[in-house]
Amino acid sequence: MNKSQIHRVRPWPGFLTSSKELGSFGDVNCMEQLLVHCASAIENNDATLSQQILWVLNNIAPPDGDYNQRLTWAFLRALIVRAAKIGTCKMLTAMATAQDYSNLVLHTHRFSVLELANFVDLTPWHRFGFTASNGAILDAVEGYSVVHIVDFSSTHCMQIPTLIEAIATRLEVPPLLKLTVARLTEDVPPMLDLLSYDELGLKLVNFARSRNISLEFRVIPFSPSDDFAHLFGYLRVLQQQHQQLAAFAEALIVNCQMMLHFIPDETLDNITTSSTPYNSLASCSSLSPSSFSSSRSMFLKTIRRLNPTIVVLVDEDADFTSTNLVCRLRSAFNYLWIPYDTADTFLPRGSKQRQWYEADICWKIENVIAHEGLQRVERQEPKGRWVERMMEANFRAVAFGEETAAEVKRMLDDHAAGWGSKKEENDLLLTWKGHNVVFATAWIPA
């Protein structure tokens, strides 16, 4: 791309095309601004401007470039998918299709159990939450003869073997374990292959037996987009059983690992019927959790009525909840550079695992950018907002023990030097190059 070609591009608001600025086209801030203006043009059905920005981005952000270029390409792809989905900018979609449609087709991998276990171990993205919550759970269940774990996790029970191993190692008299797994009915990465949850449960039962622990396994379907009737009905039965068994020293653990952000952050009616415009550049504020009857708040209050021994909540410290597309794009762009950057430190270019890893990130970006309503399930909220929700549901935060914090640091020694952890009041945070990535919090009934 030469300077004469660049000067033929129609100028757009806030973007300088003087020769002094031409060298900044590959700068990450420039890429973000290009994406912002492309998103605005698509929302305003400005096909001409959209095509011009697309042409520039196609030249500076190849899908096999450095991590900033790959990140930008993933967002550009998501914007094209959005344009095609909402039926605007047909010329834009046709142009992208003519250039290289194969690059727009997303192929997410379905893992075998062994592949998924190895995949999860590649980074501390999930291992951090596993390690922190295992420590909090072990501290909470000491002295109980029965431990019932209700597991809300997006990684298909990958935490459970580490928890079983920790219980077998640390507790002199291992308790009877009851494991109730909430199985997501929607397909979200990472995805399992054809292995059923009954088969997965049998593997866990056999593994626990090999560690001299008795494990009972059951699974319930969990669809964040439905009315929760089935799940809440089950939880009510669970509450009655727990109250009857409380005298027999049964601990009830609710373990939430990066799944609760799939619950809509508004009421279902709000999401389905909302006519909020998405192309306003002025309003970037998300709705306050107390400004509507939130499905998340209702869910947490239902959990509170179970009177659990402890609730562990782990999730990504990001905010993808804005109803404004541009604000959501900016927030996601300034968070999701992290997994792309980390990929360059531990996965060789062209490897299958890197393809799988980045395809899962692309899926997340597409869901955040291209979809609305019930189809947009990636609705992360920052730690502070979850803290507010938990306190509103009448929970009280408890601190992670020093041994748990030390175990997290030892786990991070297995990974690249950019990873770190820090304590923030009662909570633990995973960081990458000083930026918050994942938070872990622990709660008991107030």
Short mmCIF file of C-alpha atoms in Angstrom, two decimals:
data_model
loop_
_atom_site.label_atom_id
_atom_site.label_comp_id
_atom_site.label_asym_id
_atom_site.label_seq_id
_atom_site.Cartn_x
_atom_site.Cartn_y
_atom_site.Cartn_z
CA MET A 1 0.00 0.00 0.00
CA ASN A 2 1.66 3.30 -1.11
CA LYS A 3 0.94 6.87 -0.02
CA SER A 4 -0.95 7.79 -3.17
CA GLN A 5 -3.36 4.92 -2.55
CA ILE A 6 -3.86 5.99 1.04
CA HIS A 7 -4.72 9.56 0.03
CA ARG A 8 -7.55 8.29 -2.18
CA VAL A 9 -9.33 6.96 0.92
CA ARG A 10 -12.19 9.26 1.94
CA PRO A 11 -11.38 10.91 5.30
CA TRP A 12 -13.58 9.98 8.26
CA PRO A 13 -14.21 11.85 11.51
CA GLY A 14 -11.19 12.20 13.76
CA PHE A 15 -8.75 10.43 11.43
CA LEU A 16 -5.75 12.31 10.03
CA THR A 17 -4.44 11.48 6.59
CA SER A 18 -1.53 13.91 6.47
CA SER A 19 1.86 12.52 5.51
CA LYS A 20 2.98 12.98 9.12
CA GLU A 21 0.41 10.43 10.27
CA LEU A 22 0.85 7.83 7.56
CA GLY A 23 3.50 5.93 9.46
CA SER A 24 1.07 5.21 12.30
CA PHE A 25 -1.22 2.90 10.29
CA GLY A 26 0.30 -0.17 11.95
CA ASP A 27 0.02 1.31 15.45
CA VAL A 28 -2.38 -0.52 17.74
CA ASN A 29 -4.19 2.71 18.67
CA CYS A 30 -4.71 3.47 14.98
CA MET A 31 -6.06 -0.05 14.42
CA GLU A 32 -8.53 0.42 17.28
CA GLN A 33 -9.73 3.75 15.82
CA LEU A 34 -10.15 2.18 12.39
CA LEU A 35 -12.26 -0.59 13.89
CA VAL A 36 -14.35 1.96 15.82
CA HIS A 37 -15.10 3.96 12.67
CA CYS A 38 -15.78 0.78 10.70
CA ALA A 39 -18.28 -0.33 13.36
CA SER A 40 -19.96 3.07 13.30
CA ALA A 41 -20.14 3.04 9.49
CA ILE A 42 -21.68 -0.45 9.48
CA GLU A 43 -24.28 0.58 12.07
CA ASN A 44 -25.10 3.63 9.95
CA ASN A 45 -25.28 1.48 6.79
CA ASP A 46 -22.51 3.53 5.16
CA ALA A 47 -21.21 0.94 2.72
CA THR A 48 -18.75 3.31 1.02
CA LEU A 49 -16.94 4.29 4.20
CA SER A 50 -17.05 0.71 5.48
CA GLN A 51 -15.38 -0.58 2.33
CA GLN A 52 -12.67 2.08 2.50
CA ILE A 53 -11.79 1.22 6.09
CA LEU A 54 -11.97 -2.49 5.31
CA TRP A 55 -9.52 -1.99 2.45
CA VAL A 56 -7.04 -0.27 4.77
CA LEU A 57 -7.43 -2.87 7.53
CA ASN A 58 -6.99 -5.75 5.10
CA ASN A 59 -3.60 -4.30 4.20
CA ILE A 60 -2.33 -3.66 7.72
CA ALA A 61 -3.88 -6.54 9.72
CA PRO A 62 -3.26 -9.97 8.12
CA PRO A 63 -4.62 -13.00 10.01
CA ASP A 64 -1.08 -14.41 10.34
CA GLY A 65 0.69 -11.22 11.49
CA ASP A 66 1.86 -10.18 14.95
CA TYR A 67 -0.53 -10.38 17.88
CA ASN A 68 -1.93 -6.85 17.34
CA GLN A 69 -2.57 -7.60 13.68
CA ARG A 70 -4.24 -10.94 14.45
CA LEU A 71 -6.37 -9.27 17.13
CA THR A 72 -7.44 -6.55 14.68
CA TRP A 73 -8.20 -9.11 11.99
CA ALA A 74 -10.43 -11.06 14.41
CA PHE A 75 -12.44 -7.89 15.18
CA LEU A 76 -12.67 -7.00 11.50
CA ARG A 77 -13.97 -10.49 10.78
CA ALA A 78 -16.58 -10.09 13.52
CA LEU A 79 -17.73 -6.77 12.08
CA ILE A 80 -18.16 -8.36 8.64
CA VAL A 81 -20.20 -11.16 10.22
CA ARG A 82 -22.34 -8.54 11.97
CA ALA A 83 -22.89 -6.65 8.71
CA ALA A 84 -24.00 -9.86 6.99
CA LYS A 85 -26.18 -10.87 9.94
CA ILE A 86 -28.15 -7.65 10.23
CA GLY A 87 -28.49 -7.32 6.45
CA THR A 88 -26.65 -4.01 6.03
CA CYS A 89 -23.64 -3.13 3.94
CA LYS A 90 -24.19 -5.88 1.39
CA MET A 91 -21.41 -4.42 -0.76
CA LEU A 92 -19.03 -4.68 2.19
CA THR A 93 -19.86 -8.34 2.74
CA ALA A 94 -19.54 -9.09 -0.98
CA MET A 95 -16.17 -7.37 -1.10
CA ALA A 96 -14.82 -9.37 1.84
CA THR A 97 -16.20 -12.58 0.37
CA ALA A 98 -14.54 -11.92 -2.97
CA GLN A 99 -11.20 -11.29 -1.29
CA ASP A 100 -10.93 -14.39 0.86
CA TYR A 101 -14.06 -16.00 2.22
CA SER A 102 -12.10 -18.94 3.63
CA ASN A 103 -10.55 -16.63 6.22
CA LEU A 104 -14.01 -15.67 7.49
CA VAL A 105 -15.13 -19.22 8.21
CA LEU A 106 -14.44 -20.07 11.85
CA HIS A 107 -13.48 -23.64 12.70
CA THR A 108 -13.57 -24.24 16.46
CA HIS A 109 -12.06 -27.52 17.61
CA ARG A 110 -13.92 -30.17 19.58
CA PHE A 111 -11.54 -31.59 22.14
CA SER A 112 -11.14 -35.06 23.48
CA VAL A 113 -10.87 -35.17 27.28
CA LEU A 114 -7.10 -35.62 27.09
CA GLU A 115 -6.71 -32.81 24.54
CA LEU A 116 -8.82 -30.49 26.69
CA ALA A 117 -6.84 -31.32 29.83
CA ASN A 118 -3.58 -30.50 28.02
CA PHE A 119 -5.14 -27.42 26.44
CA VAL A 120 -6.30 -26.02 29.80
CA ASP A 121 -2.79 -26.55 31.19
CA LEU A 122 -1.20 -24.39 28.48
CA THR A 123 -1.83 -21.15 30.38
CA PRO A 124 -2.95 -20.19 33.89
CA TRP A 125 -6.13 -18.66 32.44
CA HIS A 126 -8.17 -21.51 33.97
CA ARG A 127 -5.56 -23.06 36.26
CA PHE A 128 -5.47 -19.86 38.33
CA GLY A 129 -9.17 -20.21 39.17
CA PHE A 130 -8.85 -23.93 39.79
CA THR A 131 -5.96 -23.43 42.21
CA ALA A 132 -7.55 -20.51 44.08
CA SER A 133 -10.95 -22.16 44.47
CA ASN A 134 -9.48 -25.55 45.43
CA GLY A 135 -7.66 -23.84 48.30
CA ALA A 136 -10.78 -22.02 49.47
CA ILE A 137 -12.89 -25.19 49.24
CA LEU A 138 -10.36 -27.26 51.19
CA ASP A 139 -10.28 -24.66 53.98
CA ALA A 140 -14.10 -24.61 54.10
CA VAL A 141 -14.80 -28.37 54.15
CA GLU A 142 -12.33 -29.49 56.79
CA GLY A 143 -14.19 -31.56 59.38
CA TYR A 144 -17.18 -32.41 57.18
CA SER A 145 -17.94 -36.05 56.46
CA VAL A 146 -19.94 -35.26 53.28
CA VAL A 147 -19.12 -32.57 50.73
CA HIS A 148 -21.63 -31.70 48.01
CA ILE A 149 -20.18 -29.60 45.19
CA VAL A 150 -22.48 -27.85 42.72
CA ASP A 151 -20.16 -27.10 39.82
CA PHE A 152 -20.85 -24.31 37.32
CA SER A 153 -17.84 -24.49 35.01
CA SER A 154 -17.16 -23.81 31.34
CA THR A 155 -14.33 -26.36 31.13
CA HIS A 156 -16.27 -29.62 31.45
CA CYS A 157 -15.08 -30.70 34.94
CA MET A 158 -11.37 -30.14 34.20
CA GLN A 159 -10.98 -28.73 37.73
CA ILE A 160 -12.42 -31.78 39.51
CA PRO A 161 -9.40 -34.14 39.22
CA THR A 162 -7.17 -31.46 40.77
CA LEU A 163 -9.69 -31.00 43.60
CA ILE A 164 -9.92 -34.76 44.20
CA GLU A 165 -6.11 -34.95 44.27
CA ALA A 166 -5.93 -32.07 46.76
CA ILE A 167 -8.57 -33.65 49.03
CA ALA A 168 -6.79 -37.01 48.97
CA THR A 169 -3.46 -35.34 49.79
CA ARG A 170 -4.51 -32.85 52.42
CA LEU A 171 -7.44 -34.34 54.36
CA GLU A 172 -6.62 -37.24 56.68
CA VAL A 173 -10.15 -38.68 56.40
CA PRO A 174 -11.50 -37.91 52.92
CA PRO A 175 -15.23 -37.10 52.91
CA LEU A 176 -17.88 -38.62 50.69
CA LEU A 177 -17.99 -36.39 47.60
CA LYS A 178 -21.24 -35.57 45.84
CA LEU A 179 -20.74 -33.75 42.56
CA THR A 180 -23.59 -32.04 40.74
CA VAL A 181 -22.46 -30.61 37.41
CA ALA A 182 -24.40 -27.92 35.56
CA ARG A 183 -23.99 -28.85 31.90
CA LEU A 184 -24.30 -25.98 29.47
CA THR A 185 -26.84 -26.82 26.78
CA GLU A 186 -25.34 -24.22 24.42
CA ASP A 187 -22.07 -24.88 22.61
CA VAL A 188 -19.44 -22.42 23.82
CA PRO A 189 -15.66 -22.91 23.63
CA PRO A 190 -13.88 -24.95 24.71
CA MET A 191 -16.09 -27.66 23.24
CA LEU A 192 -15.94 -31.39 23.96
CA ASP A 193 -16.19 -34.07 21.31
CA LEU A 194 -18.90 -36.75 21.37
CA LEU A 195 -18.06 -37.89 24.91
CA SER A 196 -21.25 -37.75 26.98
CA TYR A 197 -21.36 -36.32 30.47
CA ASP A 198 -22.36 -39.75 31.79
CA GLU A 199 -19.09 -41.12 30.39
CA LEU A 200 -17.21 -38.14 31.81
CA GLY A 201 -18.81 -38.79 35.21
CA LEU A 202 -17.74 -42.43 35.11
CA LYS A 203 -14.14 -41.37 34.45
CA LEU A 204 -14.28 -39.03 37.46
CA VAL A 205 -15.80 -41.71 39.71
CA ASN A 206 -13.02 -44.14 38.72
CA PHE A 207 -10.34 -41.50 39.25
CA ALA A 208 -11.71 -40.68 42.71
CA ARG A 209 -11.79 -44.38 43.57
CA SER A 210 -8.11 -44.64 42.63
CA ARG A 211 -7.48 -41.98 45.30
CA ASN A 212 -9.62 -43.84 47.88
CA ILE A 213 -12.45 -41.32 47.65
CA SER A 214 -16.10 -42.18 47.07
CA LEU A 215 -17.73 -39.92 44.49
CA GLU A 216 -21.38 -39.63 43.48
CA PHE A 217 -21.93 -37.87 40.16
CA ARG A 218 -25.01 -36.29 38.65
CA VAL A 219 -25.59 -33.75 35.89
CA ILE A 220 -28.32 -31.18 35.29
CA PRO A 221 -28.82 -29.16 32.09
CA PHE A 222 -28.13 -25.45 32.45
CA SER A 223 -29.32 -23.04 29.77
CA PRO A 224 -28.55 -19.41 30.63
CA SER A 225 -30.99 -18.23 27.96
CA ASP A 226 -34.07 -20.06 29.30
CA ASP A 227 -36.27 -19.09 32.23
CA PHE A 228 -34.18 -21.11 34.73
CA ALA A 229 -37.29 -23.02 35.75
CA HIS A 230 -35.60 -26.42 35.56
CA LEU A 231 -32.45 -25.29 37.35
CA PHE A 232 -34.28 -23.37 40.06
CA GLY A 233 -36.60 -26.32 40.59
CA TYR A 234 -33.60 -28.56 41.11
CA LEU A 235 -31.97 -26.07 43.45
CA ARG A 236 -35.13 -25.93 45.57
CA VAL A 237 -35.03 -29.70 45.97
CA LEU A 238 -31.33 -29.44 46.75
CA GLN A 239 -32.07 -26.82 49.41
CA GLN A 240 -34.55 -29.13 51.14
CA GLN A 241 -32.14 -32.06 51.02
CA HIS A 242 -29.30 -29.92 52.35
CA GLN A 243 -31.40 -28.67 55.26
CA GLN A 244 -32.31 -32.25 56.16
CA LEU A 245 -28.70 -33.41 55.93
CA ALA A 246 -27.11 -30.42 57.63
CA ALA A 247 -27.17 -32.23 60.95
CA PHE A 248 -25.05 -34.99 59.35
CA ALA A 249 -22.17 -32.59 58.67
CA GLU A 250 -22.72 -32.06 54.95
CA ALA A 251 -20.98 -29.08 53.39
CA LEU A 252 -22.56 -27.48 50.33
CA ILE A 253 -20.06 -25.87 47.94
CA VAL A 254 -21.10 -23.75 44.94
CA ASN A 255 -18.19 -23.52 42.51
CA CYS A 256 -18.59 -20.98 39.68
CA GLN A 257 -15.79 -21.04 37.12
CA MET A 258 -16.27 -18.63 34.21
CA MET A 259 -19.86 -19.65 33.58
CA LEU A 260 -22.07 -17.09 35.31
CA HIS A 261 -21.31 -14.43 32.68
CA PHE A 262 -23.40 -16.53 30.28
CA ILE A 263 -26.48 -15.64 32.36
CA PRO A 264 -28.14 -12.57 30.79
CA ASP A 265 -27.18 -9.37 32.59
CA GLU A 266 -30.68 -7.98 32.03
CA THR A 267 -34.13 -9.48 32.25
CA LEU A 268 -34.95 -11.73 29.32
CA ASP A 269 -37.74 -9.38 28.23
CA ASN A 270 -35.28 -6.49 28.17
CA ILE A 271 -32.83 -8.39 25.99
CA THR A 272 -35.46 -9.66 23.60
CA THR A 273 -37.32 -6.40 23.08
CA SER A 274 -34.62 -3.79 23.59
CA SER A 275 -34.54 -1.20 20.84
CA THR A 276 -31.50 0.66 22.17
CA PRO A 277 -29.48 2.12 19.27
CA TYR A 278 -26.03 0.60 18.94
CA ASN A 279 -24.28 3.29 16.91
CA SER A 280 -24.20 6.15 19.39
CA LEU A 281 -20.60 7.17 20.05
CA ALA A 282 -21.55 9.27 23.07
CA SER A 283 -23.00 6.83 25.60
CA CYS A 284 -20.61 4.10 26.74
CA SER A 285 -21.97 3.43 30.21
CA SER A 286 -23.39 0.00 31.03
CA LEU A 287 -26.60 -0.38 32.97
CA SER A 288 -26.25 -0.50 36.72
CA PRO A 289 -26.96 -3.97 38.16
CA SER A 290 -29.59 -2.42 40.43
CA SER A 291 -31.41 -0.66 37.58
CA PHE A 292 -33.33 -3.72 36.45
CA SER A 293 -34.53 -7.06 37.72
CA SER A 294 -31.44 -8.96 36.69
CA SER A 295 -31.40 -12.69 35.98
CA ARG A 296 -27.94 -12.74 37.56
CA SER A 297 -29.16 -11.17 40.77
CA MET A 298 -32.11 -13.57 40.87
CA PHE A 299 -29.76 -16.50 40.36
CA LEU A 300 -27.41 -15.40 43.15
CA LYS A 301 -30.31 -14.88 45.55
CA THR A 302 -31.51 -18.40 44.78
CA ILE A 303 -28.02 -19.70 45.59
CA ARG A 304 -28.08 -17.70 48.83
CA ARG A 305 -31.32 -19.40 49.92
CA LEU A 306 -29.46 -22.72 49.79
CA ASN A 307 -27.32 -21.42 52.68
CA PRO A 308 -24.10 -22.81 51.12
CA THR A 309 -20.96 -23.38 53.16
CA ILE A 310 -18.97 -21.36 50.62
CA VAL A 311 -19.41 -19.93 47.13
CA VAL A 312 -16.36 -19.43 44.91
CA LEU A 313 -16.77 -17.10 41.94
CA VAL A 314 -14.05 -16.91 39.27
CA ASP A 315 -14.36 -14.99 36.01
CA GLU A 316 -12.60 -12.73 33.53
CA ASP A 317 -12.10 -9.18 34.81
CA ALA A 318 -13.63 -7.45 31.78
CA ASP A 319 -16.79 -5.57 30.83
CA PHE A 320 -18.63 -6.73 27.71
CA THR A 321 -22.11 -5.64 28.85
CA SER A 322 -22.56 -2.26 27.17
CA THR A 323 -25.56 -1.97 24.85
CA ASN A 324 -23.43 0.36 22.72
CA LEU A 325 -21.50 -1.56 20.04
CA VAL A 326 -18.59 0.87 19.85
CA CYS A 327 -18.10 0.89 23.61
CA ARG A 328 -18.28 -2.90 23.69
CA LEU A 329 -15.74 -3.11 20.88
CA ARG A 330 -13.32 -0.80 22.69
CA SER A 331 -13.66 -2.71 25.94
CA ALA A 332 -13.15 -6.09 24.25
CA PHE A 333 -10.23 -4.83 22.12
CA ASN A 334 -8.45 -3.51 25.21
CA TYR A 335 -8.88 -6.83 27.03
CA LEU A 336 -8.58 -9.54 24.38
CA TRP A 337 -5.11 -8.45 23.23
CA ILE A 338 -3.94 -10.42 26.26
CA PRO A 339 -4.63 -13.97 25.00
CA TYR A 340 -3.16 -13.06 21.61
CA ASP A 341 -0.03 -11.68 23.24
CA THR A 342 0.35 -14.71 25.49
CA ALA A 343 -0.02 -17.05 22.50
CA ASP A 344 3.20 -15.64 21.05
CA THR A 345 5.06 -16.68 24.22
CA PHE A 346 4.12 -20.36 24.40
CA LEU A 347 2.64 -21.59 21.11
CA PRO A 348 4.68 -21.85 17.89
CA ARG A 349 3.26 -20.18 14.80
CA GLY A 350 1.30 -22.65 12.67
CA SER A 351 0.81 -25.25 15.43
CA LYS A 352 -2.57 -26.95 15.78
CA GLN A 353 -2.89 -25.89 19.39
CA ARG A 354 -2.38 -22.25 18.43
CA GLN A 355 -5.05 -22.58 15.75
CA TRP A 356 -7.45 -24.06 18.31
CA TYR A 357 -6.56 -21.44 20.91
CA GLU A 358 -7.05 -18.46 18.62
CA ALA A 359 -10.20 -19.91 17.04
CA ASP A 360 -11.76 -19.94 20.51
CA ILE A 361 -10.80 -16.29 21.01
CA CYS A 362 -12.25 -15.45 17.57
CA TRP A 363 -15.49 -17.15 18.64
CA LYS A 364 -15.63 -14.92 21.73
CA ILE A 365 -14.94 -11.77 19.69
CA GLU A 366 -17.61 -12.70 17.15
CA ASN A 367 -20.13 -13.30 19.92
CA VAL A 368 -19.37 -9.97 21.61
CA ILE A 369 -19.42 -7.94 18.37
CA ALA A 370 -21.65 -9.68 15.83
CA HIS A 371 -24.59 -10.78 17.97
CA GLU A 372 -27.30 -9.18 20.07
CA GLY A 373 -30.11 -10.39 22.31
CA LEU A 374 -30.04 -13.96 23.57
CA GLN A 375 -27.41 -14.95 20.99
CA ARG A 376 -24.83 -12.71 22.70
CA VAL A 377 -23.80 -14.88 25.64
CA GLU A 378 -20.35 -13.41 26.27
CA ARG A 379 -21.41 -10.74 28.79
CA GLN A 380 -18.50 -10.48 31.20
CA GLU A 381 -18.70 -8.04 34.08
CA PRO A 382 -15.72 -6.66 36.03
CA LYS A 383 -14.95 -7.86 39.54
CA GLY A 384 -16.38 -4.77 41.20
CA ARG A 385 -19.83 -5.34 39.75
CA TRP A 386 -19.89 -9.00 40.78
CA VAL A 387 -18.88 -7.93 44.29
CA GLU A 388 -21.88 -5.59 44.35
CA ARG A 389 -24.17 -8.37 43.15
CA MET A 390 -22.91 -10.83 45.78
CA MET A 391 -23.35 -8.28 48.58
CA GLU A 392 -26.86 -7.44 47.35
CA ALA A 393 -27.63 -11.18 47.50
CA ASN A 394 -26.57 -11.11 51.20
CA PHE A 395 -23.17 -12.76 50.91
CA ARG A 396 -20.03 -11.73 52.77
CA ALA A 397 -16.56 -11.93 51.22
CA VAL A 398 -13.91 -14.12 52.83
CA ALA A 399 -10.18 -13.89 52.20
CA PHE A 400 -8.12 -16.60 50.56
CA GLY A 401 -5.60 -18.17 52.90
CA GLU A 402 -1.89 -17.48 52.67
CA GLU A 403 -1.23 -21.08 51.63
CA THR A 404 -3.70 -20.72 48.76
CA ALA A 405 -2.00 -17.50 47.58
CA ALA A 406 1.38 -19.24 47.80
CA GLU A 407 0.07 -22.23 45.83
CA VAL A 408 -1.13 -19.85 43.10
CA LYS A 409 2.34 -18.32 42.88
CA ARG A 410 3.93 -21.78 42.66
CA MET A 411 1.53 -22.70 39.87
CA LEU A 412 2.48 -19.54 37.96
CA ASP A 413 6.14 -20.57 38.09
CA ASP A 414 5.23 -23.23 35.49
CA HIS A 415 4.28 -20.53 32.99
CA ALA A 416 5.79 -17.56 31.16
CA ALA A 417 7.38 -14.72 33.11
CA GLY A 418 4.65 -12.24 32.16
CA TRP A 419 2.08 -13.93 34.40
CA GLY A 420 1.61 -12.74 37.96
CA SER A 421 -0.89 -12.61 40.82
CA LYS A 422 -1.87 -10.05 43.40
CA LYS A 423 -4.19 -9.75 46.37
CA GLU A 424 -6.86 -7.05 46.30
CA GLU A 425 -8.66 -6.82 49.64
CA ASN A 426 -10.09 -10.35 50.06
CA ASP A 427 -9.64 -11.37 46.44
CA LEU A 428 -6.95 -12.82 44.20
CA LEU A 429 -6.25 -11.59 40.66
CA LEU A 430 -4.32 -13.13 37.80
CA THR A 431 -2.32 -10.56 35.82
CA TRP A 432 -0.45 -10.48 32.51
CA LYS A 433 2.28 -7.84 32.31
CA GLY A 434 0.54 -5.99 35.13
CA HIS A 435 -2.95 -6.04 33.55
CA ASN A 436 -5.84 -7.72 35.37
CA VAL A 437 -7.00 -10.89 33.58
CA VAL A 438 -9.04 -13.17 35.89
CA PHE A 439 -10.37 -12.59 39.41
CA ALA A 440 -11.17 -15.11 42.13
CA THR A 441 -13.52 -14.33 45.02
CA ALA A 442 -14.90 -16.42 47.89
CA TRP A 443 -18.17 -15.83 49.75
CA ILE A 444 -20.16 -17.12 52.71
CA PRO A 445 -23.74 -16.26 53.73
CA ALA A 446 -23.84 -12.95 55.59
#
